[in-house]
Short mmCIF file of C-alpha atoms and ligand atoms in Angstrom, two decimals:
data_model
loop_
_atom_site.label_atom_id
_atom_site.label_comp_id
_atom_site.label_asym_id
_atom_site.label_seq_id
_atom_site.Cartn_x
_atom_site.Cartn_y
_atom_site.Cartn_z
CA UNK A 168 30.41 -9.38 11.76
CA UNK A 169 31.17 -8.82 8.07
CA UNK A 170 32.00 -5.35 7.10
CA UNK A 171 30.40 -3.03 4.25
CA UNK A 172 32.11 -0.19 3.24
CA UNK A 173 30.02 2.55 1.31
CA UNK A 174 30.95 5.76 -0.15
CA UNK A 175 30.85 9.31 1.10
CA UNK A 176 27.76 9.77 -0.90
CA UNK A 177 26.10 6.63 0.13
CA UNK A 178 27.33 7.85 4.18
CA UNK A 179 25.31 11.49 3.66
CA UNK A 180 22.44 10.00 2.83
CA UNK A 181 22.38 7.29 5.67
CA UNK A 182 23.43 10.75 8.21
CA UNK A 183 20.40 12.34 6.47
CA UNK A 184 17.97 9.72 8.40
CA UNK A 185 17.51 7.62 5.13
CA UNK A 186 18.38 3.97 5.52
CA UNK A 187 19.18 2.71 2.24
CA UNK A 188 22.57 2.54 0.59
CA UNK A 189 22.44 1.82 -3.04
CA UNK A 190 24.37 -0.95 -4.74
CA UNK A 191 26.28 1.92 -6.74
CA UNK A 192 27.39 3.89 -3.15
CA UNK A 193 29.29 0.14 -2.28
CA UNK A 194 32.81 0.74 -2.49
CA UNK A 195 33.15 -2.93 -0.80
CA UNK A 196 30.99 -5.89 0.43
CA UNK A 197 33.04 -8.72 -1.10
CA UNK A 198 32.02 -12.07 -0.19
CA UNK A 199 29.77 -10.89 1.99
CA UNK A 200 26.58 -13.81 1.99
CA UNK A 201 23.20 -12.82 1.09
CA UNK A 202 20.84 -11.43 3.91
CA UNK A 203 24.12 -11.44 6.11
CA UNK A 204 23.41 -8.76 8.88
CA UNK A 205 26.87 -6.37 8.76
CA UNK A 206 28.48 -3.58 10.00
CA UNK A 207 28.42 -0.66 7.98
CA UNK A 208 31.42 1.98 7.73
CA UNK A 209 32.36 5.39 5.24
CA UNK A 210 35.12 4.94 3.19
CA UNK A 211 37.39 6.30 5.86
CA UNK A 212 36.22 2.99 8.12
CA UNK A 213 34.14 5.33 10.14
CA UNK A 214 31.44 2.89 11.34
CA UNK A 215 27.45 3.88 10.34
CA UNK A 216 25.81 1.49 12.00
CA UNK A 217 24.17 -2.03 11.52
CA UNK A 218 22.15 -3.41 8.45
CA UNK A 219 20.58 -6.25 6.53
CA UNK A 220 22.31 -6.85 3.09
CA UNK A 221 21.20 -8.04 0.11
CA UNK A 222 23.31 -9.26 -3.13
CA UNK A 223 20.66 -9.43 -5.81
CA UNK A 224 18.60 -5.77 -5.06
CA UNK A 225 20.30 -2.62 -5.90
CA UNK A 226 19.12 -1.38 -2.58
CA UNK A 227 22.73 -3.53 -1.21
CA UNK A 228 22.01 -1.97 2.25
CA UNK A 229 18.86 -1.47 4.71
CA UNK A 230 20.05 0.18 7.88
CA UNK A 231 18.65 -1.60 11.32
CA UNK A 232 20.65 0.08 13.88
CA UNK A 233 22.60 3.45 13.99
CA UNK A 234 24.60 1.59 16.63
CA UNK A 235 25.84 -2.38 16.95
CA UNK A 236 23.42 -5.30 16.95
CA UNK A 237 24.58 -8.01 19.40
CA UNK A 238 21.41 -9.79 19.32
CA UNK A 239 19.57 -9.85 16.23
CA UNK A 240 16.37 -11.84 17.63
CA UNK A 241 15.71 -9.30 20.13
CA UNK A 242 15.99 -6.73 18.00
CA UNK A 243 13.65 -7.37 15.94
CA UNK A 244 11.23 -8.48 18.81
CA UNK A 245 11.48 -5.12 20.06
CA UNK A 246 10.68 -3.39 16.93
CA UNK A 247 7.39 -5.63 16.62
CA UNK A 248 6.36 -4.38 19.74
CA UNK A 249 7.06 -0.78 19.62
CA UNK A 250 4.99 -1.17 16.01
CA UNK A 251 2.25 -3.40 17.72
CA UNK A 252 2.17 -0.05 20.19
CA UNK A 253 2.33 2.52 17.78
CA UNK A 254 -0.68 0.97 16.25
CA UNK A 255 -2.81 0.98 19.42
CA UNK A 256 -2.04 4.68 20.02
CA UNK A 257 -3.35 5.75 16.78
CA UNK A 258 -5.60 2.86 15.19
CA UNK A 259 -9.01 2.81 15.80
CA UNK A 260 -12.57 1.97 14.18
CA UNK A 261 -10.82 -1.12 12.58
CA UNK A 262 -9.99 -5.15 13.76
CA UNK A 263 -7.93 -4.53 10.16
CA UNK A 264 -5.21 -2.59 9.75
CA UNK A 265 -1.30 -2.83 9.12
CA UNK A 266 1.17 -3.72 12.04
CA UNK A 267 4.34 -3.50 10.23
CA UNK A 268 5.53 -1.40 7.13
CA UNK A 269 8.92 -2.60 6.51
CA UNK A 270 11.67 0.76 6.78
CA UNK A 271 8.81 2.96 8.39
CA UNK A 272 8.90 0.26 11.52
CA UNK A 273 12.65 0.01 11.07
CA UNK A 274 11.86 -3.24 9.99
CA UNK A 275 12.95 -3.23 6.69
CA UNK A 276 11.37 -6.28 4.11
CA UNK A 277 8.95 -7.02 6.63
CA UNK A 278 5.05 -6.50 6.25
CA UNK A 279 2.38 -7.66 8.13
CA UNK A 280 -0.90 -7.31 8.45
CA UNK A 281 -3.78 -8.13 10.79
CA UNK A 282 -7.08 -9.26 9.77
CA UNK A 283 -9.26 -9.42 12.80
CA UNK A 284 -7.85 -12.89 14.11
CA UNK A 285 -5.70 -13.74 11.26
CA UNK A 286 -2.23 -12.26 10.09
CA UNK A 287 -0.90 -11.78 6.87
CA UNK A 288 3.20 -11.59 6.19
CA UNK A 289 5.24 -10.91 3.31
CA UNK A 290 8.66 -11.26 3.60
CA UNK A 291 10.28 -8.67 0.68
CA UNK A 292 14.42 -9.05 1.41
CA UNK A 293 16.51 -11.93 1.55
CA UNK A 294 17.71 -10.86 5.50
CA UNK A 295 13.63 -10.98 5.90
CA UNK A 296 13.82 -14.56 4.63
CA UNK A 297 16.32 -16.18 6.75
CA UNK A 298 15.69 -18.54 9.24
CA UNK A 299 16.76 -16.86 12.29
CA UNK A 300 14.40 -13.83 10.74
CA UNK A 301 11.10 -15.78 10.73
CA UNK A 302 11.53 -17.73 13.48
CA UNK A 303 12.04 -14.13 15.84
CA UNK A 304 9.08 -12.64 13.71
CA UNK A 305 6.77 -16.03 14.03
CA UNK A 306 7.24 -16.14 17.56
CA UNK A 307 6.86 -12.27 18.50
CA UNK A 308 3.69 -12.06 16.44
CA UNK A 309 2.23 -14.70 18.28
CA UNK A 310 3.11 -13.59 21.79
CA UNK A 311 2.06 -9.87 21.20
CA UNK A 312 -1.06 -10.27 19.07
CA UNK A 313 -2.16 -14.16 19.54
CA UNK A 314 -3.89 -14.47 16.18
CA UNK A 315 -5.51 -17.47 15.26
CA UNK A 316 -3.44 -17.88 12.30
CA UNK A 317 -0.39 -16.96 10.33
CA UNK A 318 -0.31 -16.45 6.53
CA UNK A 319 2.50 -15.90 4.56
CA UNK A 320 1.47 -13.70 1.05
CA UNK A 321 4.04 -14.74 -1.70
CA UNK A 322 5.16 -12.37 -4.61
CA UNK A 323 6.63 -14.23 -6.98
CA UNK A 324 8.10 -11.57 -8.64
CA UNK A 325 10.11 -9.77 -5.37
CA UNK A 326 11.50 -13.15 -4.59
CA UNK A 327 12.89 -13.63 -7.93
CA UNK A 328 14.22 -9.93 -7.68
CA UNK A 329 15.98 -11.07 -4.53
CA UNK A 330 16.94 -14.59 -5.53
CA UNK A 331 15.31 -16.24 -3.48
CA UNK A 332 13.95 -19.56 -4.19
CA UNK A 333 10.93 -20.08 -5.02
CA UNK A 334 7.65 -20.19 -2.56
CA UNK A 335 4.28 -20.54 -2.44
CA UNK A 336 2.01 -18.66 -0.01
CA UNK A 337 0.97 -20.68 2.81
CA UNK A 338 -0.12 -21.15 6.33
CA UNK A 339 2.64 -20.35 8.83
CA UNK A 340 0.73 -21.11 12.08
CA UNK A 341 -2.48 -22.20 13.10
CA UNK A 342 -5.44 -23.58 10.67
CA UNK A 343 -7.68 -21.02 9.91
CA UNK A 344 -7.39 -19.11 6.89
CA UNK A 345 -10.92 -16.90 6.44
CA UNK A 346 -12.67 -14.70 8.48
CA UNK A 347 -14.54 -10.84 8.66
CA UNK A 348 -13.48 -8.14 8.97
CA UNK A 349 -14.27 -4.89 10.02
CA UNK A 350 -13.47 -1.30 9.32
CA UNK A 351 -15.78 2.26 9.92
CA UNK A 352 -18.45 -0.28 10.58
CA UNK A 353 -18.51 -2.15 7.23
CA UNK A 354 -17.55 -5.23 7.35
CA UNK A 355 -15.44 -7.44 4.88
CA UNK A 356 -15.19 -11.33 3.66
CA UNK A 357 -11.35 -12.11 4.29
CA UNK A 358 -9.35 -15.47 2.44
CA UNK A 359 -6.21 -15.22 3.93
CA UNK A 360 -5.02 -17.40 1.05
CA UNK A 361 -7.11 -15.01 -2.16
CA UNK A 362 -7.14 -11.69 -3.69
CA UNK A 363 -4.56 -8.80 -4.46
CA UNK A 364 -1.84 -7.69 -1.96
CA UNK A 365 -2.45 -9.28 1.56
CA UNK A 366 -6.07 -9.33 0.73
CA UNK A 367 -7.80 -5.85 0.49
CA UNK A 368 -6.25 -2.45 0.31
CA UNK A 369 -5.64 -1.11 4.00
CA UNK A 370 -4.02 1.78 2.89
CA UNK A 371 -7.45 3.53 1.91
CA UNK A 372 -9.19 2.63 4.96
CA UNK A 373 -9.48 6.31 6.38
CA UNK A 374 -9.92 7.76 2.67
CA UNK A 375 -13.14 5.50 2.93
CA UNK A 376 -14.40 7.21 5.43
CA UNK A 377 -13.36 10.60 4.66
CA UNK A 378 -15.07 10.11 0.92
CA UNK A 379 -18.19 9.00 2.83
CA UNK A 380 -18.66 12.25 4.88
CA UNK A 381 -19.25 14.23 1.36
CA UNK A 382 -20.79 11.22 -0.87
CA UNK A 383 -24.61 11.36 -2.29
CA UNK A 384 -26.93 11.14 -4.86
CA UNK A 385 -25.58 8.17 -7.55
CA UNK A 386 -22.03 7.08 -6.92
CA UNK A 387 -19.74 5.19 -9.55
CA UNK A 388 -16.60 3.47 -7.85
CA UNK A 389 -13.90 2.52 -10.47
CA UNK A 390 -11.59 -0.01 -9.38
CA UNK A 391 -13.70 -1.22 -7.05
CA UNK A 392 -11.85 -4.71 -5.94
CA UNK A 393 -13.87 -5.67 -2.90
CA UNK A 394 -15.86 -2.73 -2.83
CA UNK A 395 -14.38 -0.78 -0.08
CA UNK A 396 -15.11 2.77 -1.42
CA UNK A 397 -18.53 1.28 -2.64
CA UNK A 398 -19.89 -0.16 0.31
CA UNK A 399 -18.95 3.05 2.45
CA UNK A 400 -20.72 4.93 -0.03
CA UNK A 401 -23.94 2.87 0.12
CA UNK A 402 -24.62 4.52 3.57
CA UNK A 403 -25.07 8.08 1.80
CA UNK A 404 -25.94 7.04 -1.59
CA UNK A 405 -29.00 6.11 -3.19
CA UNK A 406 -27.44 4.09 -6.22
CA UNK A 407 -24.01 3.00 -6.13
CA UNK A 408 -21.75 1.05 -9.09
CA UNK A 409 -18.79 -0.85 -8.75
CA UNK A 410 -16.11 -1.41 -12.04
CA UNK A 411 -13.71 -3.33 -11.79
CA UNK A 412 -11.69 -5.93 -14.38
CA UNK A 413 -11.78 -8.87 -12.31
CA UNK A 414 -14.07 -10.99 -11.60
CA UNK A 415 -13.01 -13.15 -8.92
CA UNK A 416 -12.64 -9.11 -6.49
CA UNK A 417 -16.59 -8.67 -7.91
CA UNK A 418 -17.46 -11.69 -6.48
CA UNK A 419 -16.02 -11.15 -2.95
CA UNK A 420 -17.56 -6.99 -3.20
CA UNK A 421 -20.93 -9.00 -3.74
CA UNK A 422 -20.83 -11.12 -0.98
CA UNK A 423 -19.77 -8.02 0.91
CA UNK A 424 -22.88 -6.25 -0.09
CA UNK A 425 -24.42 -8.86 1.52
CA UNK A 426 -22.70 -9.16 4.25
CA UNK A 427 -23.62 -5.67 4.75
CA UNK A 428 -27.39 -5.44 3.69
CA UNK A 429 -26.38 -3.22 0.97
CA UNK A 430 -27.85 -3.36 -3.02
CA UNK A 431 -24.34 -2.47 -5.21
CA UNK A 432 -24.45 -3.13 -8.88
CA UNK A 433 -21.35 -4.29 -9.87
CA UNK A 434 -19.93 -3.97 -13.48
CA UNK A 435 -17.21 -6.33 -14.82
CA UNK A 436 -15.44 -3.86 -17.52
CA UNK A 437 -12.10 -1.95 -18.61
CA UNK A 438 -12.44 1.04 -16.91
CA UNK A 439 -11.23 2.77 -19.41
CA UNK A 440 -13.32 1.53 -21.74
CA UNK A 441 -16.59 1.54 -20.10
CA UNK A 442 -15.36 6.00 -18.92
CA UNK A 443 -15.14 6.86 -22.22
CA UNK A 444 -18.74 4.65 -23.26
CA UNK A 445 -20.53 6.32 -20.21
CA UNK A 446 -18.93 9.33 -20.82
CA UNK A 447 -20.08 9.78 -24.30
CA UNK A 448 -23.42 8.56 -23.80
CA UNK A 449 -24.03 11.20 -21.51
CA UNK A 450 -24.31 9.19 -18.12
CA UNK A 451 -23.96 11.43 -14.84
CA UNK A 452 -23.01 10.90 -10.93
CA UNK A 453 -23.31 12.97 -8.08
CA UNK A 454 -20.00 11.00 -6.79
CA UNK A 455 -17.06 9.35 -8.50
CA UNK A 456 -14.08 7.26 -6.72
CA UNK A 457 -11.06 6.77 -9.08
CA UNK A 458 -8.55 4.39 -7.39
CA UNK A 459 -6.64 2.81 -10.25
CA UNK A 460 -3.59 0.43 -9.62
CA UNK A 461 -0.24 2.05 -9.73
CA UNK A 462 0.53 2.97 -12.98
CA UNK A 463 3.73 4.37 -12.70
CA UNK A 464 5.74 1.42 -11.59
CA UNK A 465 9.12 2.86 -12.03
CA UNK A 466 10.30 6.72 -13.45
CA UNK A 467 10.54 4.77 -16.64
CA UNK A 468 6.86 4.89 -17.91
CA UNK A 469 5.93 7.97 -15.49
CA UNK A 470 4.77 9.58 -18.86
CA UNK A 471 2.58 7.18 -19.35
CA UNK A 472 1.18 6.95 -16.24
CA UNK A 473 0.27 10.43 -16.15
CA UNK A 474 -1.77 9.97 -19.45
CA UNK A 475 -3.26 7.74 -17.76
CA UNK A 476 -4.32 9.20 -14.62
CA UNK A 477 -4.68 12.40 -16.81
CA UNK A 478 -7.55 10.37 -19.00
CA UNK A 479 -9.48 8.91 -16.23
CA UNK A 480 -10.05 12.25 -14.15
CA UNK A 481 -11.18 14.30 -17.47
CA UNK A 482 -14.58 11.40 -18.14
CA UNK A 483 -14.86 11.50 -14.31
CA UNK A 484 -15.18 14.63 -14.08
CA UNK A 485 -16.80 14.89 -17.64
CA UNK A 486 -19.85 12.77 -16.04
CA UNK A 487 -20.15 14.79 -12.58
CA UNK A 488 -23.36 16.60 -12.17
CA UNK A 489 -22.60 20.10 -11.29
CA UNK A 490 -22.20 20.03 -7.07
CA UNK A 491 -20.95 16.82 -7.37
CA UNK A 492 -17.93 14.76 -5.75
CA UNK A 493 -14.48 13.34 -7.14
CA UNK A 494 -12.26 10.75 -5.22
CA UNK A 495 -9.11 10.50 -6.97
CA UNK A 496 -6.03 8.28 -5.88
CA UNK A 497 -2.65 7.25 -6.87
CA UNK A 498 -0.72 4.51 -5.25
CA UNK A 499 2.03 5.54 -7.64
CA UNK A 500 5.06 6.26 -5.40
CA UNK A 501 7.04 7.48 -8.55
CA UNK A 502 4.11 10.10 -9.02
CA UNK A 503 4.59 13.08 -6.37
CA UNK A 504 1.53 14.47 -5.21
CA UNK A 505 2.38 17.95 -6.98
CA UNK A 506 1.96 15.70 -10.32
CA UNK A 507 -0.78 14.30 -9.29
CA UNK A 508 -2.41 17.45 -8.17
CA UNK A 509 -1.03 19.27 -11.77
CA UNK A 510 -2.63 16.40 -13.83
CA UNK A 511 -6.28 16.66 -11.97
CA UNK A 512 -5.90 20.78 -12.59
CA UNK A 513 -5.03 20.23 -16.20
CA UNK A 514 -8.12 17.44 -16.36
CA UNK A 515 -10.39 20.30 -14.58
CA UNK A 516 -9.63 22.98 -16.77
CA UNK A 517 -9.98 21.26 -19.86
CA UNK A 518 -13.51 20.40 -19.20
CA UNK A 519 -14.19 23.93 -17.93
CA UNK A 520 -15.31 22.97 -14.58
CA UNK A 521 -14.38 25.28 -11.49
CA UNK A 522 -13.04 22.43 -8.90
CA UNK A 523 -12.76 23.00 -5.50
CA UNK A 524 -10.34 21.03 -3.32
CA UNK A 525 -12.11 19.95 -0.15
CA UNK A 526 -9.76 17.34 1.23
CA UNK A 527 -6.29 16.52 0.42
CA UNK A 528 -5.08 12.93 1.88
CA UNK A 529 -2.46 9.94 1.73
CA UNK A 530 -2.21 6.79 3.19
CA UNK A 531 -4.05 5.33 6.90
CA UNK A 532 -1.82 6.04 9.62
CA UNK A 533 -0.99 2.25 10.40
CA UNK A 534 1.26 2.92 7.21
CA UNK A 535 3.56 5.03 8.97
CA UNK A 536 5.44 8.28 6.83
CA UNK A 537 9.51 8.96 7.93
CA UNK A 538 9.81 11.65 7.03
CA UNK A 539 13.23 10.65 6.39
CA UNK A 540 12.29 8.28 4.15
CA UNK A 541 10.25 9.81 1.56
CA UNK A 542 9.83 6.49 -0.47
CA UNK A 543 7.53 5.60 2.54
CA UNK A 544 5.15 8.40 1.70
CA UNK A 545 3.30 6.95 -1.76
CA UNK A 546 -0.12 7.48 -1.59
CA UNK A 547 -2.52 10.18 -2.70
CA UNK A 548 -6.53 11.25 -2.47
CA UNK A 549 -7.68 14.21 -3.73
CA UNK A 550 -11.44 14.98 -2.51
CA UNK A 551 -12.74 17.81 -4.56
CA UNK A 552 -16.16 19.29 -5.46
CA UNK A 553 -16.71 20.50 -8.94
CA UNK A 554 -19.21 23.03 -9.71
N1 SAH B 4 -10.52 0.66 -4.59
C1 SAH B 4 -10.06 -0.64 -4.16
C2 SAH B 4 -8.66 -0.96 -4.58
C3 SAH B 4 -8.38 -0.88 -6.04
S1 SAH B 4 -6.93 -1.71 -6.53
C4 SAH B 4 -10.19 -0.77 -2.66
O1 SAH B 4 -10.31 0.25 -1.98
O2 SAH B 4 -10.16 -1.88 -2.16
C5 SAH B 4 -7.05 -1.61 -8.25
C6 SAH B 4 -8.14 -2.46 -8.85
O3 SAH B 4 -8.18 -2.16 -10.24
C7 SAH B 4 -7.96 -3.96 -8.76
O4 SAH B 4 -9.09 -4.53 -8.17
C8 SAH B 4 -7.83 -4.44 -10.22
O5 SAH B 4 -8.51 -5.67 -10.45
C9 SAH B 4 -8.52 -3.33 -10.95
N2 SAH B 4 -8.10 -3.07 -12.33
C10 SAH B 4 -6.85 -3.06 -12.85
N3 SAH B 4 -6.87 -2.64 -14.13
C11 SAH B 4 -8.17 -2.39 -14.43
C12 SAH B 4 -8.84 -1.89 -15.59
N4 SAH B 4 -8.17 -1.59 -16.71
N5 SAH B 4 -10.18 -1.73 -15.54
C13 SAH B 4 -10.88 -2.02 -14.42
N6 SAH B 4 -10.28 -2.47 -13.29
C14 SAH B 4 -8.96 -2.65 -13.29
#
């Protein structure tokens, strides 16, 4: 097995628990081929463990093993089942949810989710995308969970990162490629082949139903997508809105509401443009969901970010009726939830409202947090009541 040497600093970090080695801790990986599984030593040939390497990301190293991998197939069969049985220990109220979250299932570059009877992959590394990968993957997925279908979800933009060529997204197995879906009881149009991500934002699944146990009166849900804070809300609210900018996501939230036997209104608008209109003329809600997209995709534009996020929680909470309820989320890994939680204070105190924290949440469970891994913990929900 080819060896990668990395430096002391690069060795701490992988005996801290972490299990990436940056491209600047290599001291050598010469020659070594792209998505080549090696053996990993410090810089005194003290050996680390086993990992998947890439030569395009700056992440050079994702650790597999702390000890050698003989068998690289049956590794990462193994891993899909202890996910697959981590999930069915602490999953429930859902047919949707995710089975694996790349490093936080020790499969690093690997996600896949399940959508009732279909599953969704996305392949993120170029070890991910070898042969010998996907054929291991493809076949434990369909012993373990027998899904009537396999999708692979392309992004264009990580497999250019990685240098990989290029790829559409596709069926994988099977022929099927819609079905429903359902989470908390609502249920969910699902085109395996459509939308944002792998198709709807799992990651908020509990957050829906938290937000639902305090939700009432008229509810506005910015960034709606497919309406999953929206059509939650329905069940308390007597009006609710959905905003978001695209128009093909309205058009899936409305055949939700049908699905569902729910009225939603749904608005096609710049959020930010139609906060500040509502705002100034005065319009009020008894509950507000902010889920924006991340803003803060690297520490580079953090500033801006928080603007951002700084911006839309002053017009929600402008527009809240006293007693009334924000949601507010970041998917922004690069914003820590003491940010987050700073920028909603500042937003509170310049419009003079007392805000009380009720709930403080991150991602569903079936996205797993290691702790040793913080990048794994990126999301945040802030449920507050402002008086
Ligand atoms: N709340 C959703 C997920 C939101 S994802 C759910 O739970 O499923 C972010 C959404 O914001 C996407 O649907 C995207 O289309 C929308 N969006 C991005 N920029 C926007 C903008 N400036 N104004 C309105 N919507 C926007």
């Amino acid at each position: 097995m080819p060896v990668v040497k990395v430096s002391r600093r690069g060795a701490n970090r992988l005996k801290d628990g972490h299990v990436w080695v940056y491209r600047s801790d290599i001291v050598d990986a010469n020659g070594i081929a792209p998505g080549a599984l090696v053996a990993v030593t410090d810089d005194r040939d003290k050996p680390l463990g086993t990992a998947l390497y890439s030569s395009a990301s700056q992440i050079a190293i994702r650790m597999l093993s702390t000890g050698a991998v003989h068998d690289l197939s049956a590794l990462l069969r193994k891993r899909i089942q202890e996910a697959v049985a981590y999930r069915k220990r602490i999953v429930h109220d859902t047919d949707a949810y995710r089975i694996v979250f790349s490093e936080a299932d020790f499969l690093p570059g690997l996600i896949v989710d399940c959508y009732n009877d279909l599953l969704s992959l996305q392949v993120l590394t170029q070890a991910m995308d070898t042969e010998v990968v996907r054929q291991a993957v493809l076949a434990e997925l369909a012993q373990s969970l027998k899904p009537q279908s396999v999708i692979e979800r392309v992004d264009p933009r990580v497999r250019e990162l990685e240098q990989l060529p290029e790829r559409s997204s596709s069926l994988l197995q099977g022929e099927k490629t819609s079905t429903v879906f359902t989470m908390n009881g609502v249920r969910f149009q699902h085109d395996a082949l459509e939308g944002q991500k792998t198709g709807a934002f799992l990651d908020q699944r509990e957050n829906y139903a938290a937000a639902a146990q305090y939700a009432r009166g008229e509810a506005l849900d910015v960034f709606c997508y497919h309406g999953g804070f929206a059509l939650h809300l329905a069940q308390q609210c007597s009006k609710v809105t959905g905003v978001d900018s695209s128009r093909p996501a309205l058009e899936v939230a409305d055949r939700n509401a049908e699905l569902n036997g729910r009225a939603v209104e749904w608005i096609e608008a710049n959020a930010f443009d139609l906060l500040r209109d509502y705002a100034s003329a005065g319009q009020q809600y008894d509950t507000i969901v902010l889920d924006p997209p991340a803003f803060a995709k690297s520490k580079s534009n953090l500033e801006t970010a928080l603007r951002g996020y700084k911006e839309l929680n002053l017009r929600a909470l402008r527009m809240l009726r006293p007693g009334g309820i924000l949601v507010t989320c970041s998917c922004s890994y690069h914003v820590s939830s003491t940010d987050f939680l700073q920028i909603v204070t500042q937003a509170a105190q310049d419009t003079h409202r007392t805000v009380r924290l009720l709930e403080s949440r991150g991602q569903a469970k079936d996205h797993p947090i290691l702790l040793a891994v913080p990048e794994t913990a990126y999301f945040k929900c802030l449920i507050m009541s402002a008086s």
